Every structure is written in structure tokens, then in C-alpha cells.
PDB file of C-alpha atoms and ligand atoms in Angstrom:
ATOM      1  CA  MET A   4       9.821  -9.415   8.392  1.00 63.00           C
ATOM      2  CA  ASN A   5      10.591 -10.966  11.694  1.00 60.00           C
ATOM      3  CA  LEU A   6       8.338  -9.681  14.436  1.00 61.00           C
ATOM      4  CA  SER A   7      10.250 -11.554  17.125  1.00 62.00           C
ATOM      5  CA  ARG A   8      13.100  -9.068  16.640  1.00 65.00           C
ATOM      6  CA  LEU A   9      10.832  -6.211  17.703  1.00 68.00           C
ATOM      7  CA  ASP A  10      10.443  -5.189  21.308  1.00 70.00           C
ATOM      8  CA  PRO A  11       7.299  -6.624  22.957  1.00 69.00           C
ATOM      9  CA  ALA A  12       5.437  -3.304  22.794  1.00 66.00           C
ATOM     10  CA  ALA A  13       5.902  -3.252  19.023  1.00 75.00           C
ATOM     11  CA  ARG A  14       4.625  -6.814  18.695  1.00 80.00           C
ATOM     12  CA  GLY A  15       1.466  -5.604  20.431  1.00 87.00           C
ATOM     13  CA  HIS A  16      -0.809  -6.828  23.203  1.00 86.00           C
ATOM     14  CA  GLY A  17      -4.562  -6.873  23.860  1.00 88.00           C
ATOM     15  CA  MET A  18      -6.278  -5.058  20.993  1.00 91.00           C
ATOM     16  CA  THR A  19      -2.980  -4.996  19.057  1.00 91.00           C
ATOM     17  CA  SER A  20      -1.904  -8.589  19.749  1.00 94.00           C
ATOM     18  CA  GLN A  21      -1.169 -11.432  17.361  1.00 95.00           C
ATOM     19  CA  ARG A  22      -4.679 -12.715  18.093  1.00 96.00           C
ATOM     20  CA  ALA A  23      -6.140  -9.441  16.810  1.00 96.00           C
ATOM     21  CA  ARG A  24      -4.108  -9.768  13.599  1.00 97.00           C
ATOM     22  CA  ASP A  25      -5.155 -13.425  13.212  1.00 97.00           C
ATOM     23  CA  ARG A  26      -8.814 -12.463  13.515  1.00 98.00           C
ATOM     24  CA  LEU A  27      -8.458  -9.710  10.923  1.00 98.00           C
ATOM     25  CA  VAL A  28      -6.845 -12.132   8.476  1.00 98.00           C
ATOM     26  CA  GLU A  29      -9.571 -14.730   9.045  1.00 98.00           C
ATOM     27  CA  ARG A  30     -12.123 -12.055   8.257  1.00 98.00           C
ATOM     28  CA  LEU A  31     -10.298 -11.056   5.056  1.00 98.00           C
ATOM     29  CA  ALA A  32     -10.154 -14.712   3.960  1.00 98.00           C
ATOM     30  CA  GLY A  33     -13.890 -14.999   4.678  1.00 98.00           C
ATOM     31  CA  GLU A  34     -14.508 -11.967   2.487  1.00 97.00           C
ATOM     32  CA  GLY A  35     -12.804 -13.618  -0.456  1.00 97.00           C
ATOM     33  CA  ILE A  36      -9.095 -12.796  -0.208  1.00 98.00           C
ATOM     34  CA  GLY A  37      -7.600 -16.075  -1.408  1.00 98.00           C
ATOM     35  CA  ASP A  38      -3.880 -15.375  -1.890  1.00 98.00           C
ATOM     36  CA  ARG A  39      -2.119 -17.105   1.014  1.00 98.00           C
ATOM     37  CA  ARG A  40       1.024 -14.972   0.561  1.00 97.00           C
ATOM     38  CA  VAL A  41      -0.933 -11.755   1.056  1.00 98.00           C
ATOM     39  CA  LEU A  42      -2.800 -13.126   4.076  1.00 98.00           C
ATOM     40  CA  GLU A  43       0.445 -14.321   5.669  1.00 98.00           C
ATOM     41  CA  VAL A  44       2.230 -10.976   5.305  1.00 98.00           C
ATOM     42  CA  MET A  45      -0.815  -9.167   6.711  1.00 98.00           C
ATOM     43  CA  ARG A  46      -0.915 -11.626   9.611  1.00 97.00           C
ATOM     44  CA  GLN A  47       2.609 -10.535  10.498  1.00 96.00           C
ATOM     45  CA  MET A  48       2.506  -6.821   9.722  1.00 97.00           C
ATOM     46  CA  PRO A  49       1.898  -4.720  12.875  1.00 97.00           C
ATOM     47  CA  ARG A  50      -0.657  -2.229  11.474  1.00 98.00           C
ATOM     48  CA  HIS A  51      -0.877  -0.548  14.889  1.00 97.00           C
ATOM     49  CA  LEU A  52       2.637   0.847  14.330  1.00 97.00           C
ATOM     50  CA  PHE A  53       1.427   2.731  11.245  1.00 98.00           C
ATOM     51  CA  ILE A  54      -1.124   4.878  13.072  1.00 98.00           C
ATOM     52  CA  ASP A  55      -1.204   7.221  16.032  1.00 96.00           C
ATOM     53  CA  GLU A  56      -1.026   5.505  19.418  1.00 95.00           C
ATOM     54  CA  ALA A  57      -4.395   7.003  20.383  1.00 96.00           C
ATOM     55  CA  LEU A  58      -6.023   4.939  17.594  1.00 97.00           C
ATOM     56  CA  ALA A  59      -3.941   1.771  18.076  1.00 96.00           C
ATOM     57  CA  SER A  60      -6.824  -0.136  19.668  1.00 96.00           C
ATOM     58  CA  ARG A  61      -8.700   0.163  16.346  1.00 97.00           C
ATOM     59  CA  ALA A  62      -5.764  -0.959  14.180  1.00 97.00           C
ATOM     60  CA  TYR A  63      -7.206  -4.407  13.436  1.00 97.00           C
ATOM     61  CA  GLU A  64     -10.721  -3.268  12.606  1.00 97.00           C
ATOM     62  CA  ASP A  65     -11.326  -3.545   8.878  1.00 97.00           C
ATOM     63  CA  THR A  66     -11.573   0.200   8.392  1.00 97.00           C
ATOM     64  CA  ALA A  67      -9.620   3.187   7.083  1.00 97.00           C
ATOM     65  CA  LEU A  68      -8.306   5.459   9.876  1.00 98.00           C
ATOM     66  CA  PRO A  69      -6.991   9.044   9.918  1.00 98.00           C
ATOM     67  CA  ILE A  70      -3.197   9.531   9.775  1.00 98.00           C
ATOM     68  CA  GLY A  71      -3.110  13.347   9.846  1.00 97.00           C
ATOM     69  CA  ARG A  72      -3.094  16.048   7.164  1.00 96.00           C
ATOM     70  CA  GLY A  73      -6.554  14.895   6.058  1.00 96.00           C
ATOM     71  CA  GLN A  74      -5.203  11.538   4.847  1.00 97.00           C
ATOM     72  CA  THR A  75      -6.054   7.953   5.814  1.00 97.00           C
ATOM     73  CA  ILE A  76      -4.411   4.561   6.141  1.00 98.00           C
ATOM     74  CA  SER A  77      -6.309   2.326   3.705  1.00 97.00           C
ATOM     75  CA  GLN A  78      -8.845  -0.256   4.872  1.00 97.00           C
ATOM     76  CA  PRO A  79      -7.144  -3.685   5.299  1.00 98.00           C
ATOM     77  CA  TYR A  80      -9.587  -5.382   2.895  1.00 98.00           C
ATOM     78  CA  VAL A  81      -8.687  -2.863   0.195  1.00 98.00           C
ATOM     79  CA  VAL A  82      -4.940  -3.282   0.842  1.00 98.00           C
ATOM     80  CA  ALA A  83      -5.365  -7.052   0.520  1.00 98.00           C
ATOM     81  CA  ARG A  84      -7.515  -6.783  -2.614  1.00 98.00           C
ATOM     82  CA  MET A  85      -5.089  -4.401  -4.356  1.00 98.00           C
ATOM     83  CA  THR A  86      -2.045  -6.470  -3.432  1.00 98.00           C
ATOM     84  CA  GLU A  87      -3.738  -9.665  -4.569  1.00 98.00           C
ATOM     85  CA  ALA A  88      -4.771  -8.081  -7.894  1.00 97.00           C
ATOM     86  CA  LEU A  89      -1.203  -6.976  -8.486  1.00 97.00           C
ATOM     87  CA  LEU A  90       0.360 -10.368  -7.670  1.00 97.00           C
ATOM     88  CA  ALA A  91      -2.188 -12.209  -9.814  1.00 95.00           C
ATOM     89  CA  HIS A  92      -0.766 -10.465 -12.868  1.00 93.00           C
ATOM     90  CA  GLY A  93       2.604 -12.149 -13.376  1.00 89.00           C
ATOM     91  CA  GLU A  94       5.281 -12.078 -10.684  1.00 91.00           C
ATOM     92  CA  PRO A  95       6.169  -8.408 -10.238  1.00 97.00           C
ATOM     93  CA  ARG A  96       9.678  -7.773  -8.872  1.00 98.00           C
ATOM     94  CA  ARG A  97       9.872  -3.971  -8.937  1.00 98.00           C
ATOM     95  CA  VAL A  98       6.724  -2.136  -7.874  1.00 98.00           C
ATOM     96  CA  LEU A  99       5.967   1.594  -7.775  1.00 98.00           C
ATOM     97  CA  GLU A 100       3.456   2.870  -5.220  1.00 98.00           C
ATOM     98  CA  ILE A 101       1.998   6.382  -5.444  1.00 98.00           C
ATOM     99  CA  GLY A 102       0.805   7.711  -2.073  1.00 98.00           C
ATOM    100  CA  THR A 103       3.012   6.326   0.732  1.00 98.00           C
ATOM    101  CA  GLY A 104       0.779   7.765   3.474  1.00 98.00           C
ATOM    102  CA  SER A 105       1.378   5.759   6.652  1.00 98.00           C
ATOM    103  CA  GLY A 106       3.575   3.281   4.750  1.00 98.00           C
ATOM    104  CA  TYR A 107       1.353   0.279   5.568  1.00 98.00           C
ATOM    105  CA  GLN A 108       0.468  -0.733   2.001  1.00 98.00           C
ATOM    106  CA  CYS A 109       4.099  -0.236   1.029  1.00 98.00           C
ATOM    107  CA  ALA A 110       5.299  -2.437   3.906  1.00 98.00           C
ATOM    108  CA  VAL A 111       2.881  -5.213   2.902  1.00 98.00           C
ATOM    109  CA  LEU A 112       4.230  -5.059  -0.661  1.00 98.00           C
ATOM    110  CA  ALA A 113       7.811  -5.065   0.627  1.00 98.00           C
ATOM    111  CA  GLY A 114       7.114  -8.435   2.225  1.00 97.00           C
ATOM    112  CA  LEU A 115       6.122  -9.858  -1.169  1.00 98.00           C
ATOM    113  CA  VAL A 116       8.278  -8.355  -3.924  1.00 98.00           C
ATOM    114  CA  GLU A 117      11.956  -7.572  -4.483  1.00 98.00           C
ATOM    115  CA  THR A 118      11.865  -3.769  -4.317  1.00 98.00           C
ATOM    116  CA  VAL A 119       9.139  -1.210  -3.668  1.00 98.00           C
ATOM    117  CA  TYR A 120       9.520   2.388  -4.854  1.00 99.00           C
ATOM    118  CA  THR A 121       7.096   4.722  -3.131  1.00 99.00           C
ATOM    119  CA  VAL A 122       6.301   8.411  -3.695  1.00 98.00           C
ATOM    120  CA  GLU A 123       4.478  10.741  -1.269  1.00 98.00           C
ATOM    121  CA  ARG A 124       3.672  14.436  -1.746  1.00 98.00           C
ATOM    122  CA  ILE A 125       3.411  15.313   1.994  1.00 98.00           C
ATOM    123  CA  GLU A 126       6.911  15.333   3.470  1.00 98.00           C
ATOM    124  CA  GLU A 127       5.764  14.985   7.084  1.00 98.00           C
ATOM    125  CA  LEU A 128       3.902  11.735   6.303  1.00 98.00           C
ATOM    126  CA  LEU A 129       6.829  10.410   4.302  1.00 98.00           C
ATOM    127  CA  ARG A 130       9.262  11.039   7.184  1.00 98.00           C
ATOM    128  CA  ALA A 131       7.027   9.148   9.617  1.00 98.00           C
ATOM    129  CA  ALA A 132       6.678   6.254   7.156  1.00 98.00           C
ATOM    130  CA  ARG A 133      10.474   6.061   6.726  1.00 98.00           C
ATOM    131  CA  ARG A 134      10.917   5.799  10.503  1.00 98.00           C
ATOM    132  CA  ARG A 135       8.498   2.868  10.527  1.00 98.00           C
ATOM    133  CA  PHE A 136      10.331   1.094   7.683  1.00 98.00           C
ATOM    134  CA  ARG A 137      13.609   1.444   9.614  1.00 97.00           C
ATOM    135  CA  LYS A 138      12.081   0.201  12.849  1.00 96.00           C
ATOM    136  CA  LEU A 139      10.678  -2.867  11.077  1.00 96.00           C
ATOM    137  CA  GLY A 140      13.949  -3.545   9.249  1.00 96.00           C
ATOM    138  CA  LEU A 141      12.303  -3.239   5.805  1.00 97.00           C
ATOM    139  CA  ALA A 142      15.388  -2.651   3.683  1.00 97.00           C
ATOM    140  CA  ASN A 143      13.885  -3.122   0.201  1.00 98.00           C
ATOM    141  CA  ILE A 144      11.906   0.145   0.092  1.00 98.00           C
ATOM    142  CA  ARG A 145      13.050   3.280  -1.722  1.00 98.00           C
ATOM    143  CA  SER A 146      11.030   6.403  -1.109  1.00 98.00           C
ATOM    144  CA  ARG A 147      10.829   9.876  -2.503  1.00 98.00           C
ATOM    145  CA  HIS A 148       9.104  13.180  -1.745  1.00 98.00           C
ATOM    146  CA  ASP A 149       7.484  14.319  -4.991  1.00 98.00           C
ATOM    147  CA  ASP A 150       4.272  14.639  -6.984  1.00 98.00           C
ATOM    148  CA  GLY A 151       3.626  10.979  -7.732  1.00 98.00           C
ATOM    149  CA  ARG A 152       1.559  11.783 -10.825  1.00 98.00           C
ATOM    150  CA  LEU A 153       4.946  12.061 -12.517  1.00 97.00           C
ATOM    151  CA  GLY A 154       5.980   8.582 -11.375  1.00 98.00           C
ATOM    152  CA  TRP A 155       9.697   7.897 -10.865  1.00 98.00           C
ATOM    153  CA  PRO A 156      11.130   8.124 -14.410  1.00 98.00           C
ATOM    154  CA  ASP A 157      14.740   7.352 -13.426  1.00 98.00           C
ATOM    155  CA  GLU A 158      13.746   3.946 -12.080  1.00 98.00           C
ATOM    156  CA  ALA A 159      11.198   3.012 -14.776  1.00 98.00           C
ATOM    157  CA  PRO A 160      10.009   0.645 -16.112  1.00 98.00           C
ATOM    158  CA  PHE A 161       8.124  -0.998 -13.232  1.00 98.00           C
ATOM    159  CA  ASP A 162       6.540  -4.457 -13.278  1.00 98.00           C
ATOM    160  CA  ALA A 163       3.544  -3.041 -11.455  1.00 98.00           C
ATOM    161  CA  ILE A 164       2.257   0.352 -10.344  1.00 98.00           C
ATOM    162  CA  LEU A 165      -0.215   0.881  -7.508  1.00 98.00           C
ATOM    163  CA  LEU A 166      -1.990   4.140  -6.708  1.00 98.00           C
ATOM    164  CA  THR A 167      -3.480   4.649  -3.258  1.00 98.00           C
ATOM    165  CA  ALA A 168      -5.134   7.984  -4.086  1.00 98.00           C
ATOM    166  CA  ALA A 169      -7.838   8.486  -6.714  1.00 97.00           C
ATOM    167  CA  GLY A 170      -7.498  10.636  -9.819  1.00 96.00           C
ATOM    168  CA  ALA A 171     -10.285  11.578 -12.226  1.00 94.00           C
ATOM    169  CA  ALA A 172      -8.465   9.670 -14.968  1.00 94.00           C
ATOM    170  CA  LEU A 173      -5.300   7.628 -15.416  1.00 94.00           C
ATOM    171  CA  GLU A 174      -2.034   9.556 -15.578  1.00 94.00           C
ATOM    172  CA  PRO A 175      -0.331   9.012 -18.967  1.00 95.00           C
ATOM    173  CA  ALA A 176       3.112   9.485 -17.341  1.00 97.00           C
ATOM    174  CA  LEU A 177       2.469   6.479 -15.119  1.00 98.00           C
ATOM    175  CA  LEU A 178       1.315   4.237 -17.957  1.00 97.00           C
ATOM    176  CA  ASP A 179       4.506   5.203 -19.809  1.00 97.00           C
ATOM    177  CA  GLN A 180       6.544   3.832 -16.888  1.00 98.00           C
ATOM    178  CA  LEU A 181       4.876   0.428 -16.901  1.00 97.00           C
ATOM    179  CA  ALA A 182       6.795  -2.589 -18.285  1.00 97.00           C
ATOM    180  CA  PRO A 183       5.121  -4.174 -21.353  1.00 95.00           C
ATOM    181  CA  GLU A 184       3.822  -7.164 -19.371  1.00 95.00           C
ATOM    182  CA  GLY A 185       3.044  -5.096 -16.283  1.00 97.00           C
ATOM    183  CA  CYS A 186      -0.180  -3.922 -14.655  1.00 98.00           C
ATOM    184  CA  LEU A 187      -1.386  -0.793 -12.908  1.00 98.00           C
ATOM    185  CA  VAL A 188      -3.916  -1.002 -10.065  1.00 98.00           C
ATOM    186  CA  ALA A 189      -5.663   2.229  -9.129  1.00 98.00           C
ATOM    187  CA  PRO A 190      -8.851   3.792  -7.803  1.00 98.00           C
ATOM    188  CA  VAL A 191     -10.320   6.112 -10.445  1.00 98.00           C
ATOM    189  CA  GLY A 192     -13.203   8.565 -10.304  1.00 96.00           C
ATOM    190  CA  PRO A 193     -14.633  11.419  -8.234  1.00 91.00           C
ATOM    191  CA  PRO A 194     -15.269  11.144  -4.471  1.00 89.00           C
ATOM    192  CA  GLY A 195     -18.337   9.001  -3.843  1.00 89.00           C
ATOM    193  CA  SER A 196     -18.102   7.121  -7.115  1.00 94.00           C
ATOM    194  CA  GLN A 197     -14.701   5.489  -7.475  1.00 97.00           C
ATOM    195  CA  THR A 198     -13.847   2.150  -9.018  1.00 98.00           C
ATOM    196  CA  LEU A 199     -10.723   0.130  -8.393  1.00 98.00           C
ATOM    197  CA  ILE A 200      -9.361  -0.921 -11.770  1.00 98.00           C
ATOM    198  CA  ARG A 201      -6.492  -3.018 -13.097  1.00 98.00           C
ATOM    199  CA  VAL A 202      -4.979  -1.846 -16.356  1.00 98.00           C
ATOM    200  CA  SER A 203      -2.704  -3.930 -18.568  1.00 96.00           C
ATOM    201  CA  ALA A 204      -1.601  -3.919 -22.185  1.00 92.00           C
ATOM    202  CA  GLY A 205      -3.803  -5.716 -24.695  1.00 92.00           C
ATOM    203  CA  ALA A 206      -3.237  -6.334 -28.401  1.00 91.00           C
ATOM    204  CA  ASP A 207      -4.898  -3.020 -29.333  1.00 92.00           C
ATOM    205  CA  GLY A 208      -4.107  -0.762 -26.409  1.00 92.00           C
ATOM    206  CA  TRP A 209      -4.877  -0.745 -22.693  1.00 94.00           C
ATOM    207  CA  ILE A 210      -7.366  -3.150 -21.144  1.00 96.00           C
ATOM    208  CA  SER A 211      -9.108  -1.958 -17.991  1.00 96.00           C
ATOM    209  CA  GLU A 212     -10.798  -4.442 -15.621  1.00 97.00           C
ATOM    210  CA  PRO A 213     -13.076  -3.122 -12.848  1.00 98.00           C
ATOM    211  CA  LEU A 214     -12.342  -4.854  -9.518  1.00 96.00           C
ATOM    212  CA  ALA A 215     -14.464  -3.168  -6.827  1.00 95.00           C
ATOM    213  CA  ALA A 216     -16.216   0.007  -5.702  1.00 95.00           C
ATOM    214  CA  VAL A 217     -13.860   1.890  -3.354  1.00 96.00           C
ATOM    215  CA  SER A 218     -13.427   5.166  -1.490  1.00 95.00           C
ATOM    216  CA  PHE A 219      -9.973   6.810  -1.516  1.00 96.00           C
ATOM    217  CA  VAL A 220      -8.592  10.282  -0.799  1.00 95.00           C
ATOM    218  CA  PRO A 221      -7.961  12.341  -3.958  1.00 96.00           C
ATOM    219  CA  LEU A 222      -4.728  12.309  -5.945  1.00 97.00           C
ATOM    220  CA  LEU A 223      -3.541  15.914  -5.654  1.00 96.00           C
ATOM    221  CA  GLY A 224      -0.989  17.920  -7.602  1.00 93.00           C
ATOM    222  CA  GLY A 225       2.289  19.372  -6.343  1.00 93.00           C
ATOM    223  CA  THR A 226       3.979  18.692  -3.006  1.00 93.00           C
ATOM    224  CA  GLY A 227       2.984  19.728   0.503  1.00 86.00           C
TER     225      GLY A 227
HETATM  226  N1  SAH B 375      -0.908   3.712   0.995  1.00 93.39           N
HETATM  227  C1  SAH B 375      -1.284   4.548   2.101  1.00 93.39           C
HETATM  228  C2  SAH B 375      -2.566   5.279   1.816  1.00 93.39           C
HETATM  229  C3  SAH B 375      -2.469   6.714   2.225  1.00 93.39           C
HETATM  230  S1  SAH B 375      -3.748   7.773   1.637  1.00 93.39           S
HETATM  231  C4  SAH B 375      -1.336   3.770   3.395  1.00 93.39           C
HETATM  232  O1  SAH B 375      -1.292   2.536   3.371  1.00 93.39           O
HETATM  233  O2  SAH B 375      -1.381   4.386   4.456  1.00 93.39           O
HETATM  234  C5  SAH B 375      -3.084   8.326   0.092  1.00 93.39           C
HETATM  235  C6  SAH B 375      -1.827   9.116   0.137  1.00 93.39           C
HETATM  236  O3  SAH B 375      -1.596   9.602  -1.175  1.00 93.39           O
HETATM  237  C7  SAH B 375      -1.835  10.342   1.050  1.00 93.39           C
HETATM  238  O4  SAH B 375      -0.781  10.266   1.961  1.00 93.39           O
HETATM  239  C8  SAH B 375      -1.638  11.520   0.081  1.00 93.39           C
HETATM  240  O5  SAH B 375      -0.859  12.574   0.618  1.00 93.39           O
HETATM  241  C9  SAH B 375      -0.939  10.848  -1.069  1.00 93.39           C
HETATM  242  N2  SAH B 375      -1.030  11.551  -2.360  1.00 93.39           N
HETATM  243  C10 SAH B 375      -2.099  12.186  -2.906  1.00 93.39           C
HETATM  244  N3  SAH B 375      -1.766  12.714  -4.101  1.00 93.39           N
HETATM  245  C11 SAH B 375      -0.455  12.377  -4.312  1.00 93.39           C
HETATM  246  C12 SAH B 375       0.466  12.649  -5.368  1.00 93.39           C
HETATM  247  N4  SAH B 375       0.146  13.349  -6.449  1.00 93.39           N
HETATM  248  N5  SAH B 375       1.730  12.155  -5.237  1.00 93.39           N
HETATM  249  C13 SAH B 375       2.104  11.441  -4.158  1.00 93.39           C
HETATM  250  N6  SAH B 375       1.283  11.174  -3.125  1.00 93.39           N
HETATM  251  C14 SAH B 375       0.012  11.630  -3.203  1.00 93.39           C
END
């Protein structure tokens, strides 16, 4: 990612300036995000380009924001925490994300791993995310319009899988597409009582570590 290649409006000014991004990253570090690689990519990533212009002035608040169709761009702290949890488990090269949404989480991952595969069930959101990836010159993202609960079997196995929508339980199809040494990071549980977990293979089956209490939109079936 090279922000200097973007036109000045895309680099941001005032509430969307580099100073605003720096302050957000300082706040994330203060809240316990310790992985320098994650902080550096988030310092560079123009989150204001992933939301509607009318909300751009709030892009560097540490909060989830609406992106249309009842969906939200995740809170920066949660993006950082999930990305950090994923990188702390080995050195993933190929990562599958379920729930492209605005594309922000995917773009952050694309700055850190070799290839990101991302699946979104709402075509309109996926098209907007693809435009953003092109504008930012992110060439290591492959995306697909589908029900992400099925994963992306043709490209499996993945070194890591990240879900940005919460299901009641883990999807067996996704665990099947995880490499033996890989990990899956996902919010699980009903609205109002979700836990972010990291799942990896242990000697006698899956090991699930709780990471944080979170609040995500639901993982839905089918495509829209
Ligand atoms: N990672 C996104 C978060 C978007 S919110 C971001 O950074 O902006 C979660 C997204 O998951 C929504 O766009 C929603 O449409 C999508 N989603 C929900 N269920 C899904 C499913 N079964 N397959 C693919 N995407 C799904």
C-alpha cells in the first residue's frame, strides 16, 4: 500500500487526515494491540474510503459504522484484535475471510499476508468493496459472491479463516477447509452475547480459546 500514489482527497484531510489515523493507532496501542505490523498497516489504511462520504468525518473513531443493507464496517479495535490473533498463530500466507462488507478488514489483511480470499453474500456490497480494492491498488485479493458458510472449497486449504459475521455455532464446512496447522477466528453466539474465539487443532480435536466479548451482525444463509 502506498498512499502517496493516491490523489490528495483519497489521502484525506482534517478529520480524515494522517493525523487522525495516527491518533486512532495510538489509541489501539494503548488498548493493548501490540503487533507493530498490524498497527502500521492500520496507520496507512484510509478507512474513510470504505464508508459513505457523509460518515467520513467519523472514520477514525473507534466504532462500527453503517455501510448499508443493515450491515456495518467493524470497529477498528476489533479489526486489530482479530488480525493480531490470526498472525500470532503461525505465519499465515493464504487467508479466507467470510463477510467482505466494506472491504476494510480484508484490505488490512491484504497488507499483511500473501493472498486474501473473501466471500460476501450481498452483491452490492461486494461490488463497492472491489472498487475500493482497485482504487487502492490491492492486487492480492480474490473475492466471490456466495454464501460464505460454504467457504471456498476450490481454493482450500487455508492457513487461516476469519469470520466477520456471527453464527450460532461454527460451520463444519469451514473447519474442513482449514490447513492442519491453521486457525479460525470468529465471533460466535446470539446477538447480545457473542464471544470472539480462536479455534485450532489440538491432539484430540479442536481447541477453542475465547479472546473477547464482541458484537457482530449475524451470519446469514443464502445470497442477497
Ligand atoms: N469485514 C467487514 C465487516 C462487514 S459486516 C468490514 O470490514 O467491513 C459482515 C458482513 O458479513 C456483511 O457484509 C454481511 O452481508 C456478510 N455476511 C453475513 N452472512 C454471510 C454469509 N453467509 N456469507 C458471506 N457473507 C456474509
